[in-house]
Amino acid sequence: MKVLPTRLSGVMVIEPRRHTDDRGWFIESWDRRRYAAAGMDTDFVQDNHSLSRRGVVRGLHYQAPPRAQAKLVRCTAGRIWDVVVDIRHGSPTYGQWDAVELDAASPRMVWVPVGFAHGFAALSEQAEVQYKCSDYYAPEAAVGIRWDDPALGIPWPVREPVLSEQDRRHPCLAALPRHFTFTP
C-alpha cells in the first residue's frame, strides 16, 4: 500500500495495492500490522455505512474526549469530496482543511486521526461511504462544526447543499471548546 501525506500532519491518503485478474480485483483494505507500521496504530470497534444523494453534505463531525475517534474513510459506491479539518489547538495547521476526492473506482481511503473534524459532499447521484471508527458512537460526545464556517473557507463543490437539521445548527469552530491540543 502507498501512504500519501496531506498538508495536515497525521492525515493520510491510503492507496491499497489492487490485485487484478480475470475475475476482477482484490484489495486488502485493513491490515492492522501494515497500518501500525505506517503510523496508524489503532483498534477499530465500529464500522459505519452511509448512503447519500447528490448534494448532501455531512459534517463537519468529531467526538470530544474521552470518546474521540480516529476514522478510516472509503467510498464504496459513487463519488465524494472528503474534507478533514485540523482542530488541535496549537497546531501549525489549526483551523486549516484539506480535501480529497474518493470514488468507488479507486480504492483510496483517508485516515482521519483523533483531533480532526471530518465531513464530505456527495458528488454522484448516490454515494456510499464506509468508515471504521476507533471508538463507539457516543451522542453525548458528538460535536460538529458549521460546514460553511467563514473562517475555514471551505469551497464545497455543491450548489444547493442538502443538510441534516443537526448539521445546520452546528457552531463555527471559534465558538467551540478546546477539545484537542497539539503535541509535537
mmCIF file of C-alpha atoms in Angstrom:
data_model
loop_
_atom_site.group_PDB
_atom_site.id
_atom_site.type_symbol
_atom_site.label_atom_id
_atom_site.label_comp_id
_atom_site.label_asym_id
_atom_site.label_seq_id
_atom_site.Cartn_x
_atom_site.Cartn_y
_atom_site.Cartn_z
ATOM 1 C CA MET A 1 0.000 0.000 0.000
ATOM 2 C CA LYS A 2 1.036 3.570 -0.592
ATOM 3 C CA VAL A 3 0.682 6.112 2.206
ATOM 4 C CA LEU A 4 0.488 9.678 0.923
ATOM 5 C CA PRO A 5 0.807 12.591 3.343
ATOM 6 C CA THR A 6 -1.552 15.548 3.131
ATOM 7 C CA ARG A 7 -0.881 19.126 4.147
ATOM 8 C CA LEU A 8 -2.378 18.282 7.574
ATOM 9 C CA SER A 9 0.144 16.435 9.729
ATOM 10 C CA GLY A 10 -1.164 12.965 10.562
ATOM 11 C CA VAL A 11 -3.940 12.893 7.949
ATOM 12 C CA MET A 12 -3.040 10.456 5.185
ATOM 13 C CA VAL A 13 -4.400 9.156 1.916
ATOM 14 C CA ILE A 14 -4.053 5.398 1.655
ATOM 15 C CA GLU A 15 -3.788 3.672 -1.710
ATOM 16 C CA PRO A 16 -4.100 -0.081 -1.140
ATOM 17 C CA ARG A 17 -2.446 -2.342 -3.665
ATOM 18 C CA ARG A 18 -5.012 -3.671 -6.115
ATOM 19 C CA HIS A 19 -4.602 -7.241 -7.350
ATOM 20 C CA THR A 20 -6.402 -7.676 -10.676
ATOM 21 C CA ASP A 21 -7.044 -10.784 -12.750
ATOM 22 C CA ASP A 22 -9.747 -12.277 -14.997
ATOM 23 C CA ARG A 23 -12.152 -12.493 -12.060
ATOM 24 C CA GLY A 24 -11.934 -8.810 -11.140
ATOM 25 C CA TRP A 25 -9.844 -7.273 -8.378
ATOM 26 C CA PHE A 26 -8.975 -7.651 -4.703
ATOM 27 C CA ILE A 27 -7.604 -5.186 -2.160
ATOM 28 C CA GLU A 28 -6.621 -5.534 1.454
ATOM 29 C CA SER A 29 -8.464 -2.566 2.965
ATOM 30 C CA TRP A 30 -7.260 -3.070 6.544
ATOM 31 C CA ASP A 31 -4.260 -4.872 7.962
ATOM 32 C CA ARG A 32 -3.505 -3.615 11.452
ATOM 33 C CA ARG A 33 0.191 -4.522 11.190
ATOM 34 C CA ARG A 34 0.745 -2.538 7.998
ATOM 35 C CA TYR A 35 -1.227 0.457 9.185
ATOM 36 C CA ALA A 36 0.574 0.467 12.544
ATOM 37 C CA ALA A 37 3.933 0.382 10.747
ATOM 38 C CA ALA A 38 2.780 3.441 8.767
ATOM 39 C CA GLY A 39 1.856 5.355 11.945
ATOM 40 C CA MET A 40 -1.845 4.493 12.093
ATOM 41 C CA ASP A 41 -1.919 2.224 15.116
ATOM 42 C CA THR A 42 -5.469 1.820 16.383
ATOM 43 C CA ASP A 43 -8.096 -0.718 17.263
ATOM 44 C CA PHE A 44 -11.335 -0.195 15.383
ATOM 45 C CA VAL A 45 -14.537 -1.050 17.247
ATOM 46 C CA GLN A 46 -17.301 0.143 14.912
ATOM 47 C CA ASP A 47 -17.923 0.230 11.156
ATOM 48 C CA ASN A 48 -20.441 2.693 9.696
ATOM 49 C CA HIS A 49 -22.017 2.781 6.234
ATOM 50 C CA SER A 50 -23.989 5.714 4.813
ATOM 51 C CA LEU A 51 -25.867 6.370 1.581
ATOM 52 C CA SER A 52 -26.157 9.977 0.391
ATOM 53 C CA ARG A 53 -27.697 11.506 -2.693
ATOM 54 C CA ARG A 54 -26.047 14.167 -4.847
ATOM 55 C CA GLY A 55 -25.547 17.446 -2.991
ATOM 56 C CA VAL A 56 -25.697 16.000 0.521
ATOM 57 C CA VAL A 57 -23.105 17.499 2.861
ATOM 58 C CA ARG A 58 -22.419 15.561 6.052
ATOM 59 C CA GLY A 59 -20.329 17.175 8.743
ATOM 60 C CA LEU A 60 -18.139 18.506 9.930
ATOM 61 C CA HIS A 61 -18.195 15.935 12.749
ATOM 62 C CA TYR A 62 -15.972 14.685 15.550
ATOM 63 C CA GLN A 63 -16.295 13.237 19.044
ATOM 64 C CA ALA A 64 -14.839 15.003 22.073
ATOM 65 C CA PRO A 65 -12.539 13.240 24.540
ATOM 66 C CA PRO A 66 -12.702 10.837 26.223
ATOM 67 C CA ARG A 67 -14.750 9.366 23.326
ATOM 68 C CA ALA A 68 -12.621 10.812 20.497
ATOM 69 C CA GLN A 69 -12.452 8.740 17.319
ATOM 70 C CA ALA A 70 -9.909 8.074 14.613
ATOM 71 C CA LYS A 71 -11.537 7.073 11.309
ATOM 72 C CA LEU A 72 -10.589 5.265 8.129
ATOM 73 C CA VAL A 73 -12.914 6.501 5.368
ATOM 74 C CA ARG A 74 -13.607 4.992 1.952
ATOM 75 C CA CYS A 75 -16.186 5.494 -0.779
ATOM 76 C CA THR A 76 -17.660 2.165 -1.903
ATOM 77 C CA ALA A 77 -20.211 3.464 -4.431
ATOM 78 C CA GLY A 78 -20.319 6.743 -6.332
ATOM 79 C CA ARG A 79 -18.048 9.692 -5.622
ATOM 80 C CA ILE A 80 -17.483 12.100 -2.717
ATOM 81 C CA TRP A 81 -15.391 15.146 -1.829
ATOM 82 C CA ASP A 82 -13.918 14.233 1.566
ATOM 83 C CA VAL A 83 -12.855 17.033 3.933
ATOM 84 C CA VAL A 84 -10.717 16.977 7.084
ATOM 85 C CA VAL A 85 -10.172 19.990 9.399
ATOM 86 C CA ASP A 86 -7.379 20.306 11.982
ATOM 87 C CA ILE A 87 -8.976 21.205 15.343
ATOM 88 C CA ARG A 88 -5.890 20.682 17.544
ATOM 89 C CA HIS A 89 -5.190 23.962 19.355
ATOM 90 C CA GLY A 90 -1.555 24.956 18.981
ATOM 91 C CA SER A 91 -1.115 23.009 15.750
ATOM 92 C CA PRO A 92 0.664 24.861 12.918
ATOM 93 C CA THR A 93 -2.336 23.920 10.753
ATOM 94 C CA TYR A 94 -5.098 24.613 13.311
ATOM 95 C CA GLY A 95 -8.282 25.642 11.506
ATOM 96 C CA GLN A 96 -6.925 24.550 8.129
ATOM 97 C CA TRP A 97 -8.557 21.929 5.968
ATOM 98 C CA ASP A 98 -7.661 19.527 3.209
ATOM 99 C CA ALA A 99 -9.881 17.613 0.805
ATOM 100 C CA VAL A 100 -9.549 14.606 -1.451
ATOM 101 C CA GLU A 101 -11.952 13.104 -3.937
ATOM 102 C CA LEU A 102 -12.804 9.493 -3.211
ATOM 103 C CA ASP A 103 -14.714 7.222 -5.564
ATOM 104 C CA ALA A 104 -15.681 3.588 -5.902
ATOM 105 C CA ALA A 105 -13.475 3.130 -8.979
ATOM 106 C CA SER A 106 -10.348 3.729 -6.898
ATOM 107 C CA PRO A 107 -9.635 2.003 -3.591
ATOM 108 C CA ARG A 108 -8.185 5.174 -1.998
ATOM 109 C CA MET A 109 -9.039 5.865 1.642
ATOM 110 C CA VAL A 110 -8.472 8.720 4.078
ATOM 111 C CA TRP A 111 -7.013 8.258 7.551
ATOM 112 C CA VAL A 112 -8.541 10.815 9.959
ATOM 113 C CA PRO A 113 -6.683 10.791 13.297
ATOM 114 C CA VAL A 114 -8.075 11.970 16.625
ATOM 115 C CA GLY A 115 -8.055 15.783 16.732
ATOM 116 C CA PHE A 116 -9.600 16.346 13.317
ATOM 117 C CA ALA A 117 -13.166 17.018 12.180
ATOM 118 C CA HIS A 118 -14.486 15.157 9.149
ATOM 119 C CA GLY A 119 -17.176 15.676 6.542
ATOM 120 C CA PHE A 120 -17.971 15.051 2.903
ATOM 121 C CA ALA A 121 -20.144 16.102 -0.013
ATOM 122 C CA ALA A 122 -21.789 13.555 -2.315
ATOM 123 C CA LEU A 123 -20.823 14.313 -5.930
ATOM 124 C CA SER A 124 -22.601 11.436 -7.690
ATOM 125 C CA GLU A 125 -26.315 10.610 -7.881
ATOM 126 C CA GLN A 126 -25.749 8.294 -4.933
ATOM 127 C CA ALA A 127 -22.635 7.780 -2.849
ATOM 128 C CA GLU A 128 -21.949 5.134 -0.250
ATOM 129 C CA VAL A 129 -19.312 5.773 2.379
ATOM 130 C CA GLN A 130 -17.938 3.228 4.806
ATOM 131 C CA TYR A 131 -15.722 4.152 7.696
ATOM 132 C CA LYS A 132 -14.092 2.399 10.578
ATOM 133 C CA CYS A 133 -14.073 4.132 13.985
ATOM 134 C CA SER A 134 -11.718 3.686 16.931
ATOM 135 C CA ASP A 135 -14.486 4.322 19.482
ATOM 136 C CA TYR A 136 -18.209 3.719 19.572
ATOM 137 C CA TYR A 137 -20.665 6.432 18.632
ATOM 138 C CA ALA A 138 -21.447 8.422 21.780
ATOM 139 C CA PRO A 139 -24.218 11.024 21.316
ATOM 140 C CA GLU A 140 -23.088 12.901 24.437
ATOM 141 C CA ALA A 141 -19.618 13.367 22.888
ATOM 142 C CA ALA A 142 -20.754 14.156 19.334
ATOM 143 C CA VAL A 143 -19.686 17.628 18.216
ATOM 144 C CA GLY A 144 -19.968 19.429 14.915
ATOM 145 C CA ILE A 145 -18.545 22.475 13.177
ATOM 146 C CA ARG A 146 -20.617 24.545 10.813
ATOM 147 C CA TRP A 147 -19.963 23.215 7.297
ATOM 148 C CA ASP A 148 -19.780 26.754 5.861
ATOM 149 C CA ASP A 149 -17.795 28.388 8.683
ATOM 150 C CA PRO A 150 -16.405 31.551 7.004
ATOM 151 C CA ALA A 151 -13.143 31.260 8.971
ATOM 152 C CA LEU A 152 -12.486 27.864 7.386
ATOM 153 C CA GLY A 153 -13.374 28.997 3.858
ATOM 154 C CA ILE A 154 -14.066 25.517 2.506
ATOM 155 C CA PRO A 155 -15.226 25.787 -1.146
ATOM 156 C CA TRP A 156 -17.744 22.929 -1.082
ATOM 157 C CA PRO A 157 -18.410 21.716 -4.643
ATOM 158 C CA VAL A 158 -22.207 21.762 -4.302
ATOM 159 C CA ARG A 159 -24.653 24.489 -5.342
ATOM 160 C CA GLU A 160 -27.566 23.702 -3.053
ATOM 161 C CA PRO A 161 -26.335 21.555 -0.164
ATOM 162 C CA VAL A 162 -28.701 19.109 1.473
ATOM 163 C CA LEU A 163 -28.038 19.110 5.224
ATOM 164 C CA SER A 164 -29.495 17.433 8.273
ATOM 165 C CA GLU A 165 -31.184 19.738 10.754
ATOM 166 C CA GLN A 166 -28.416 18.932 13.225
ATOM 167 C CA ASP A 167 -25.657 19.890 10.763
ATOM 168 C CA ARG A 168 -27.444 23.201 10.043
ATOM 169 C CA ARG A 169 -27.215 24.133 13.737
ATOM 170 C CA HIS A 170 -23.512 23.457 14.341
ATOM 171 C CA PRO A 171 -21.497 26.449 15.600
ATOM 172 C CA CYS A 172 -18.380 27.848 13.978
ATOM 173 C CA LEU A 173 -15.022 26.439 15.100
ATOM 174 C CA ALA A 174 -14.141 29.583 17.100
ATOM 175 C CA ALA A 175 -17.225 29.078 19.313
ATOM 176 C CA LEU A 176 -16.295 25.539 20.341
ATOM 177 C CA PRO A 177 -14.330 24.491 23.440
ATOM 178 C CA ARG A 178 -10.716 23.425 23.024
ATOM 179 C CA HIS A 179 -11.205 19.679 22.895
ATOM 180 C CA PHE A 180 -7.775 18.836 21.460
ATOM 181 C CA THR A 181 -4.275 20.228 21.963
ATOM 182 C CA PHE A 182 -1.440 19.719 19.503
ATOM 183 C CA THR A 183 1.535 17.760 20.794
ATOM 184 C CA PRO A 184 4.618 17.974 18.555
#
